[in-house]
PDB file of C-alpha atoms in Angstrom:
ATOM      1  CA  MET A  84      -4.017   5.743 -49.182  1.00  0.00           C
ATOM      2  CA  ARG A  85      -1.172   3.317 -48.706  1.00  0.00           C
ATOM      3  CA  VAL A  86       0.127   3.830 -45.187  1.00  0.00           C
ATOM      4  CA  ALA A  87       3.939   3.896 -45.086  1.00  0.00           C
ATOM      5  CA  ALA A  88       4.134   4.484 -41.325  1.00  0.00           C
ATOM      6  CA  ILE A  89       1.892   4.984 -38.347  1.00  0.00           C
ATOM      7  CA  ILE A  90       2.588   7.666 -35.751  1.00  0.00           C
ATOM      8  CA  PHE A  91       0.928   7.506 -32.355  1.00  0.00           C
ATOM      9  CA  ASP A  92       0.299  10.174 -29.801  1.00  0.00           C
ATOM     10  CA  PHE A  93       1.109   8.707 -26.389  1.00  0.00           C
ATOM     11  CA  ASP A  94      -1.184   9.900 -23.600  1.00  0.00           C
ATOM     12  CA  GLY A  95      -4.752   8.916 -24.372  1.00  0.00           C
ATOM     13  CA  VAL A  96      -3.696   6.687 -27.281  1.00  0.00           C
ATOM     14  CA  ILE A  97      -1.058   4.266 -25.965  1.00  0.00           C
ATOM     15  CA  ALA A  98      -1.172   5.166 -22.255  1.00  0.00           C
ATOM     16  CA  ASP A  99      -4.538   5.471 -20.502  1.00  0.00           C
ATOM     17  CA  SER A 100      -3.097   8.354 -18.531  1.00  0.00           C
ATOM     18  CA  GLU A 101      -5.165  11.476 -19.026  1.00  0.00           C
ATOM     19  CA  VAL A 102      -7.464  11.009 -16.019  1.00  0.00           C
ATOM     20  CA  ARG A 103      -4.518  10.544 -13.651  1.00  0.00           C
ATOM     21  CA  ALA A 104      -2.469  13.294 -15.319  1.00  0.00           C
ATOM     22  CA  ASN A 105      -5.205  15.890 -15.104  1.00  0.00           C
ATOM     23  CA  LEU A 106      -6.309  14.915 -11.601  1.00  0.00           C
ATOM     24  CA  SER A 107      -2.753  15.229 -10.335  1.00  0.00           C
ATOM     25  CA  LEU A 108      -2.259  18.559 -12.139  1.00  0.00           C
ATOM     26  CA  SER A 109      -5.444  19.953 -10.588  1.00  0.00           C
ATOM     27  CA  GLU A 110      -4.263  18.794  -7.165  1.00  0.00           C
ATOM     28  CA  SER A 111      -0.784  20.283  -7.648  1.00  0.00           C
ATOM     29  CA  LEU A 112      -2.157  23.638  -8.792  1.00  0.00           C
ATOM     30  CA  THR A 113      -4.662  23.786  -5.977  1.00  0.00           C
ATOM     31  CA  ALA A 114      -1.883  22.984  -3.473  1.00  0.00           C
ATOM     32  CA  ALA A 115       0.086  25.907  -4.944  1.00  0.00           C
ATOM     33  CA  ASP A 116      -2.846  28.261  -4.242  1.00  0.00           C
ATOM     34  CA  MET A 117      -3.981  28.193  -7.853  1.00  0.00           C
ATOM     35  CA  PRO A 118      -7.354  26.453  -7.469  1.00  0.00           C
ATOM     36  CA  THR A 119      -8.112  24.363 -10.548  1.00  0.00           C
ATOM     37  CA  THR A 120     -10.522  21.495 -11.189  1.00  0.00           C
ATOM     38  CA  TYR A 121      -9.932  18.327 -13.167  1.00  0.00           C
ATOM     39  CA  ASP A 122     -12.377  19.496 -15.839  1.00  0.00           C
ATOM     40  CA  GLU A 123     -10.567  22.825 -16.165  1.00  0.00           C
ATOM     41  CA  CYS A 124      -7.234  21.039 -16.631  1.00  0.00           C
ATOM     42  CA  LEU A 125      -8.703  18.810 -19.306  1.00  0.00           C
ATOM     43  CA  ARG A 126     -10.293  21.799 -21.025  1.00  0.00           C
ATOM     44  CA  ASP A 127      -7.331  24.178 -20.916  1.00  0.00           C
ATOM     45  CA  TYR A 128      -4.095  22.127 -20.907  1.00  0.00           C
ATOM     46  CA  TYR A 129      -4.928  18.788 -22.556  1.00  0.00           C
ATOM     47  CA  GLY A 130      -2.559  17.894 -25.400  1.00  0.00           C
ATOM     48  CA  HIS A 131      -0.015  20.669 -24.808  1.00  0.00           C
ATOM     49  CA  ASN A 132       3.605  20.292 -23.784  1.00  0.00           C
ATOM     50  CA  TRP A 133       4.729  21.540 -20.390  1.00  0.00           C
ATOM     51  CA  GLN A 134       6.089  24.816 -21.754  1.00  0.00           C
ATOM     52  CA  GLU A 135       2.726  25.808 -23.243  1.00  0.00           C
ATOM     53  CA  THR A 136       0.861  24.486 -20.210  1.00  0.00           C
ATOM     54  CA  GLN A 137       3.002  26.642 -17.918  1.00  0.00           C
ATOM     55  CA  ARG A 138       2.416  29.702 -20.110  1.00  0.00           C
ATOM     56  CA  ARG A 139      -1.328  29.116 -19.934  1.00  0.00           C
ATOM     57  CA  ILE A 140      -1.363  28.578 -16.174  1.00  0.00           C
ATOM     58  CA  GLU A 141       0.676  31.697 -15.505  1.00  0.00           C
ATOM     59  CA  ALA A 142      -1.466  33.770 -17.854  1.00  0.00           C
ATOM     60  CA  ARG A 143      -4.617  32.572 -16.106  1.00  0.00           C
ATOM     61  CA  PHE A 144      -3.404  33.339 -12.592  1.00  0.00           C
ATOM     62  CA  GLY A 145      -1.252  36.350 -13.407  1.00  0.00           C
ATOM     63  CA  ARG A 146       1.806  35.072 -11.575  1.00  0.00           C
ATOM     64  CA  ALA A 147       4.635  32.599 -11.955  1.00  0.00           C
ATOM     65  CA  LEU A 148       4.463  29.018 -10.783  1.00  0.00           C
ATOM     66  CA  PRO A 149       6.669  28.161  -7.801  1.00  0.00           C
ATOM     67  CA  ALA A 150      10.234  27.327  -8.880  1.00  0.00           C
ATOM     68  CA  ASP A 151       9.905  23.713  -7.700  1.00  0.00           C
ATOM     69  CA  PHE A 152       6.395  23.195  -9.075  1.00  0.00           C
ATOM     70  CA  ARG A 153       7.203  20.829 -11.908  1.00  0.00           C
ATOM     71  CA  GLU A 154       9.318  18.555  -9.734  1.00  0.00           C
ATOM     72  CA  THR A 155       6.774  18.369  -6.900  1.00  0.00           C
ATOM     73  CA  HIS A 156       3.984  17.831  -9.421  1.00  0.00           C
ATOM     74  CA  ARG A 157       5.957  15.030 -11.089  1.00  0.00           C
ATOM     75  CA  THR A 158       6.264  13.242  -7.738  1.00  0.00           C
ATOM     76  CA  ARG A 159       2.520  13.549  -7.133  1.00  0.00           C
ATOM     77  CA  ALA A 160       1.675  12.356 -10.637  1.00  0.00           C
ATOM     78  CA  ARG A 161       3.986   9.332 -10.417  1.00  0.00           C
ATOM     79  CA  ALA A 162       2.319   8.261  -7.160  1.00  0.00           C
ATOM     80  CA  ARG A 163      -1.128   8.523  -8.743  1.00  0.00           C
ATOM     81  CA  PHE A 164      -0.024   6.623 -11.844  1.00  0.00           C
ATOM     82  CA  MET A 165       1.246   3.766  -9.706  1.00  0.00           C
ATOM     83  CA  GLU A 166      -2.261   3.257  -8.324  1.00  0.00           C
ATOM     84  CA  GLY A 167      -3.166   1.308 -11.467  1.00  0.00           C
ATOM     85  CA  PHE A 168      -1.651   2.838 -14.594  1.00  0.00           C
ATOM     86  CA  ASP A 169      -2.004   0.761 -17.779  1.00  0.00           C
ATOM     87  CA  ALA A 170      -2.116   0.904 -21.553  1.00  0.00           C
ATOM     88  CA  VAL A 171      -5.262   1.925 -23.397  1.00  0.00           C
ATOM     89  CA  PRO A 172      -7.425  -1.165 -23.978  1.00  0.00           C
ATOM     90  CA  GLY A 173      -6.576  -2.740 -27.312  1.00  0.00           C
ATOM     91  CA  ALA A 174      -3.296  -0.879 -27.835  1.00  0.00           C
ATOM     92  CA  PRO A 175      -0.921  -3.815 -27.175  1.00  0.00           C
ATOM     93  CA  ALA A 176      -2.887  -6.169 -29.423  1.00  0.00           C
ATOM     94  CA  PHE A 177      -3.071  -3.549 -32.174  1.00  0.00           C
ATOM     95  CA  LEU A 178       0.686  -2.999 -32.071  1.00  0.00           C
ATOM     96  CA  ASP A 179       1.175  -6.748 -32.412  1.00  0.00           C
ATOM     97  CA  THR A 180      -0.697  -6.685 -35.739  1.00  0.00           C
ATOM     98  CA  LEU A 181       1.583  -4.110 -37.389  1.00  0.00           C
ATOM     99  CA  GLY A 182       4.343  -6.489 -38.409  1.00  0.00           C
ATOM    100  CA  SER A 183       7.250  -4.579 -39.941  1.00  0.00           C
ATOM    101  CA  LEU A 184       5.274  -1.399 -40.591  1.00  0.00           C
ATOM    102  CA  PRO A 185       7.355   1.560 -39.356  1.00  0.00           C
ATOM    103  CA  ARG A 186       5.896   3.311 -36.356  1.00  0.00           C
ATOM    104  CA  ALA A 187       6.774   6.074 -33.895  1.00  0.00           C
ATOM    105  CA  ILE A 188       5.455   8.033 -30.955  1.00  0.00           C
ATOM    106  CA  ALA A 189       5.040  11.814 -31.251  1.00  0.00           C
ATOM    107  CA  SER A 190       4.153  13.174 -27.825  1.00  0.00           C
ATOM    108  CA  SER A 191       4.038  16.344 -25.771  1.00  0.00           C
ATOM    109  CA  SER A 192       5.223  14.433 -22.706  1.00  0.00           C
ATOM    110  CA  ARG A 193       8.743  13.978 -21.337  1.00  0.00           C
ATOM    111  CA  ALA A 194      10.810  11.300 -23.080  1.00  0.00           C
ATOM    112  CA  GLU A 195      11.832   9.820 -19.715  1.00  0.00           C
ATOM    113  CA  TYR A 196       8.199   9.363 -18.705  1.00  0.00           C
ATOM    114  CA  ILE A 197       7.292   7.798 -22.051  1.00  0.00           C
ATOM    115  CA  GLY A 198      10.174   5.342 -21.767  1.00  0.00           C
ATOM    116  CA  TRP A 199       9.199   4.451 -18.187  1.00  0.00           C
ATOM    117  CA  ALA A 200       5.568   3.861 -19.175  1.00  0.00           C
ATOM    118  CA  LEU A 201       6.441   1.799 -22.249  1.00  0.00           C
ATOM    119  CA  GLY A 202       8.654  -0.360 -20.056  1.00  0.00           C
ATOM    120  CA  LEU A 203       5.861  -0.737 -17.510  1.00  0.00           C
ATOM    121  CA  PHE A 204       3.476  -1.858 -20.261  1.00  0.00           C
ATOM    122  CA  GLY A 205       6.030  -4.102 -21.986  1.00  0.00           C
ATOM    123  CA  LEU A 206       5.664  -2.147 -25.238  1.00  0.00           C
ATOM    124  CA  GLY A 207       9.066  -0.510 -25.679  1.00  0.00           C
ATOM    125  CA  HIS A 208      10.183  -3.000 -28.326  1.00  0.00           C
ATOM    126  CA  HIS A 209       7.464  -1.770 -30.674  1.00  0.00           C
ATOM    127  CA  PHE A 210       9.079   1.666 -30.996  1.00  0.00           C
ATOM    128  CA  GLY A 211      12.793   1.321 -30.228  1.00  0.00           C
ATOM    129  CA  ALA A 212      14.485   4.668 -30.754  1.00  0.00           C
ATOM    130  CA  HIS A 213      11.473   6.192 -32.495  1.00  0.00           C
ATOM    131  CA  VAL A 214      10.029   8.035 -29.523  1.00  0.00           C
ATOM    132  CA  TYR A 215       9.802  11.775 -30.186  1.00  0.00           C
ATOM    133  CA  SER A 216       9.013  14.265 -27.453  1.00  0.00           C
ATOM    134  CA  ALA A 217       8.114  17.946 -27.798  1.00  0.00           C
ATOM    135  CA  ASP A 218       8.909  18.582 -24.136  1.00  0.00           C
ATOM    136  CA  GLY A 219      11.249  21.568 -23.964  1.00  0.00           C
ATOM    137  CA  TRP A 220      10.243  22.793 -27.425  1.00  0.00           C
ATOM    138  CA  ASP A 221       8.883  26.306 -27.757  1.00  0.00           C
ATOM    139  CA  ARG A 222       6.604  25.100 -30.567  1.00  0.00           C
ATOM    140  CA  GLY A 223       4.717  22.073 -29.326  1.00  0.00           C
ATOM    141  CA  LYS A 224       1.359  20.840 -30.568  1.00  0.00           C
ATOM    142  CA  PRO A 225      -0.769  22.206 -32.307  1.00  0.00           C
ATOM    143  CA  HIS A 226       2.266  23.137 -34.413  1.00  0.00           C
ATOM    144  CA  PRO A 227       3.304  20.302 -36.760  1.00  0.00           C
ATOM    145  CA  ASP A 228       6.970  20.182 -35.704  1.00  0.00           C
ATOM    146  CA  ILE A 229       6.847  17.020 -33.564  1.00  0.00           C
ATOM    147  CA  TYR A 230       4.986  15.052 -36.247  1.00  0.00           C
ATOM    148  CA  LEU A 231       7.373  16.235 -38.936  1.00  0.00           C
ATOM    149  CA  ALA A 232      10.297  15.206 -36.725  1.00  0.00           C
ATOM    150  CA  ALA A 233       8.821  11.729 -36.265  1.00  0.00           C
ATOM    151  CA  ALA A 234       8.276  11.273 -40.011  1.00  0.00           C
ATOM    152  CA  LYS A 235      11.809  12.472 -40.714  1.00  0.00           C
ATOM    153  CA  GLY A 236      13.183  10.076 -38.113  1.00  0.00           C
ATOM    154  CA  LEU A 237      11.354   7.198 -39.772  1.00  0.00           C
ATOM    155  CA  GLY A 238      12.496   8.346 -43.211  1.00  0.00           C
ATOM    156  CA  VAL A 239       8.982   8.571 -44.641  1.00  0.00           C
ATOM    157  CA  ASP A 240       6.917  11.243 -46.350  1.00  0.00           C
ATOM    158  CA  PRO A 241       4.505  12.840 -43.845  1.00  0.00           C
ATOM    159  CA  ALA A 242       1.751  12.620 -46.455  1.00  0.00           C
ATOM    160  CA  SER A 243       1.974   8.814 -46.361  1.00  0.00           C
ATOM    161  CA  CYS A 244       1.733   8.632 -42.553  1.00  0.00           C
ATOM    162  CA  LEU A 245      -1.316   7.741 -40.509  1.00  0.00           C
ATOM    163  CA  ALA A 246      -1.470   9.596 -37.180  1.00  0.00           C
ATOM    164  CA  ILE A 247      -3.611   8.568 -34.227  1.00  0.00           C
ATOM    165  CA  GLU A 248      -4.580  11.385 -31.875  1.00  0.00           C
ATOM    166  CA  ASP A 249      -7.104  11.787 -29.077  1.00  0.00           C
ATOM    167  CA  SER A 250      -6.853  15.539 -28.419  1.00  0.00           C
ATOM    168  CA  PRO A 251      -7.933  18.376 -30.699  1.00  0.00           C
ATOM    169  CA  THR A 252      -4.561  20.046 -30.055  1.00  0.00           C
ATOM    170  CA  GLY A 253      -2.657  16.979 -31.235  1.00  0.00           C
ATOM    171  CA  ALA A 254      -4.996  16.337 -34.131  1.00  0.00           C
ATOM    172  CA  MET A 255      -4.375  19.859 -35.427  1.00  0.00           C
ATOM    173  CA  ALA A 256      -0.625  19.215 -35.260  1.00  0.00           C
ATOM    174  CA  ALA A 257      -0.847  16.028 -37.306  1.00  0.00           C
ATOM    175  CA  ILE A 258      -3.211  17.634 -39.833  1.00  0.00           C
ATOM    176  CA  ALA A 259      -0.813  20.576 -40.195  1.00  0.00           C
ATOM    177  CA  ALA A 260       1.963  18.065 -40.882  1.00  0.00           C
ATOM    178  CA  GLY A 261      -0.059  16.772 -43.850  1.00  0.00           C
ATOM    179  CA  MET A 262      -0.896  13.374 -42.362  1.00  0.00           C
ATOM    180  CA  THR A 263      -4.085  11.347 -42.476  1.00  0.00           C
ATOM    181  CA  VAL A 264      -5.452  11.555 -38.943  1.00  0.00           C
ATOM    182  CA  VAL A 265      -7.626   9.182 -36.964  1.00  0.00           C
ATOM    183  CA  GLY A 266      -9.350  10.877 -34.039  1.00  0.00           C
ATOM    184  CA  PHE A 267      -9.251   8.283 -31.273  1.00  0.00           C
ATOM    185  CA  CYS A 268     -11.957   8.106 -28.611  1.00  0.00           C
ATOM    186  CA  GLY A 269     -11.028   4.918 -26.773  1.00  0.00           C
ATOM    187  CA  ALA A 270      -9.304   6.052 -23.570  1.00  0.00           C
ATOM    188  CA  GLY A 271     -10.723   6.483 -20.083  1.00  0.00           C
ATOM    189  CA  HIS A 272     -10.836  10.284 -20.000  1.00  0.00           C
ATOM    190  CA  ILE A 273     -13.409  10.466 -22.792  1.00  0.00           C
ATOM    191  CA  ALA A 274     -16.770  10.332 -21.049  1.00  0.00           C
ATOM    192  CA  ASP A 275     -18.928  11.086 -24.093  1.00  0.00           C
ATOM    193  CA  ARG A 276     -17.325   9.393 -27.076  1.00  0.00           C
ATOM    194  CA  ALA A 277     -19.854  10.634 -29.610  1.00  0.00           C
ATOM    195  CA  ALA A 278     -19.369  14.266 -28.539  1.00  0.00           C
ATOM    196  CA  HIS A 279     -15.592  13.879 -28.459  1.00  0.00           C
ATOM    197  CA  GLY A 280     -15.629  12.385 -31.937  1.00  0.00           C
ATOM    198  CA  GLU A 281     -17.622  15.349 -33.209  1.00  0.00           C
ATOM    199  CA  MET A 282     -15.135  17.734 -31.593  1.00  0.00           C
ATOM    200  CA  LEU A 283     -12.290  15.948 -33.382  1.00  0.00           C
ATOM    201  CA  ARG A 284     -14.193  16.042 -36.666  1.00  0.00           C
ATOM    202  CA  GLY A 285     -14.584  19.762 -36.094  1.00  0.00           C
ATOM    203  CA  VAL A 286     -10.809  20.284 -36.210  1.00  0.00           C
ATOM    204  CA  GLY A 287     -10.539  18.223 -39.392  1.00  0.00           C
ATOM    205  CA  VAL A 288      -9.640  14.608 -38.582  1.00  0.00           C
ATOM    206  CA  HIS A 289     -10.213  12.260 -41.490  1.00  0.00           C
ATOM    207  CA  HIS A 290     -11.662   9.381 -39.467  1.00  0.00           C
ATOM    208  CA  VAL A 291     -12.955   8.785 -35.945  1.00  0.00           C
ATOM    209  CA  ALA A 292     -12.411   5.496 -34.106  1.00  0.00           C
ATOM    210  CA  HIS A 293     -13.854   4.555 -30.728  1.00  0.00           C
ATOM    211  CA  SER A 294     -11.530   1.574 -30.286  1.00  0.00           C
ATOM    212  CA  PHE A 295      -8.422   0.095 -31.844  1.00  0.00           C
ATOM    213  CA  ASP A 296     -10.609  -2.480 -33.562  1.00  0.00           C
ATOM    214  CA  GLU A 297     -12.190   0.380 -35.516  1.00  0.00           C
ATOM    215  CA  ILE A 298      -8.916   1.898 -36.691  1.00  0.00           C
ATOM    216  CA  ALA A 299      -8.162  -0.755 -39.318  1.00  0.00           C
ATOM    217  CA  LEU A 300     -11.721  -0.355 -40.633  1.00  0.00           C
ATOM    218  CA  ALA A 301     -11.410   3.443 -40.783  1.00  0.00           C
ATOM    219  CA  ALA A 302      -8.036   3.449 -42.534  1.00  0.00           C
ATOM    220  CA  PRO A 303      -6.902   0.008 -43.748  1.00  0.00           C
ATOM    221  CA  ILE A 304      -3.252  -0.672 -43.037  1.00  0.00           C
ATOM    222  CA  SER A 305      -1.087  -3.022 -45.067  1.00  0.00           C
ATOM    223  CA  ASN A 306       2.367  -4.074 -43.931  1.00  0.00           C
TER     224      ASN A 306
END
């Protein structure tokens, strides 16, 4: 295929954030008398927007989260991120190779957080206004809405877009949007890259890449 645009998930693709995000969520839930491990967070909430995550938490525990939970959790997460938060290895160099090729972010995370992290990494100029967040949407990933919104914002046909996703939930969203999907296994939360790649293949990704160097080989990009 000729790639007309490339659309990135954010956490676990651009930001090496999933370990810190899921550790802090497990800590916040446990502090709220909803005992949860890191592995359970990664298994049950990974890739979803906050609205779906909250629905899942409340269904699991049979009661509502405290009214101030999201704000107190955000404070805890920010403190953990500042311990050494950085971009996924290879992401900045890969973005530098894209030239004028249109690109966007399609994420489940809050737009304010994405903007803060891009500024921290010095990568905001690569995306400009093309940062799309499904936070606050009733239909987040695995529904295709956020990927379709990103393609529409770029003015390109979804079928000519390459999407890069690390989570099965996100990969299903991009596949449902009709995009060619690279399942990415290069971030710090993926302990067993071979097994994670097989899980992504199981939901239908077209290629698997264990690093950004492999993405151009899996799906050549011309700009």
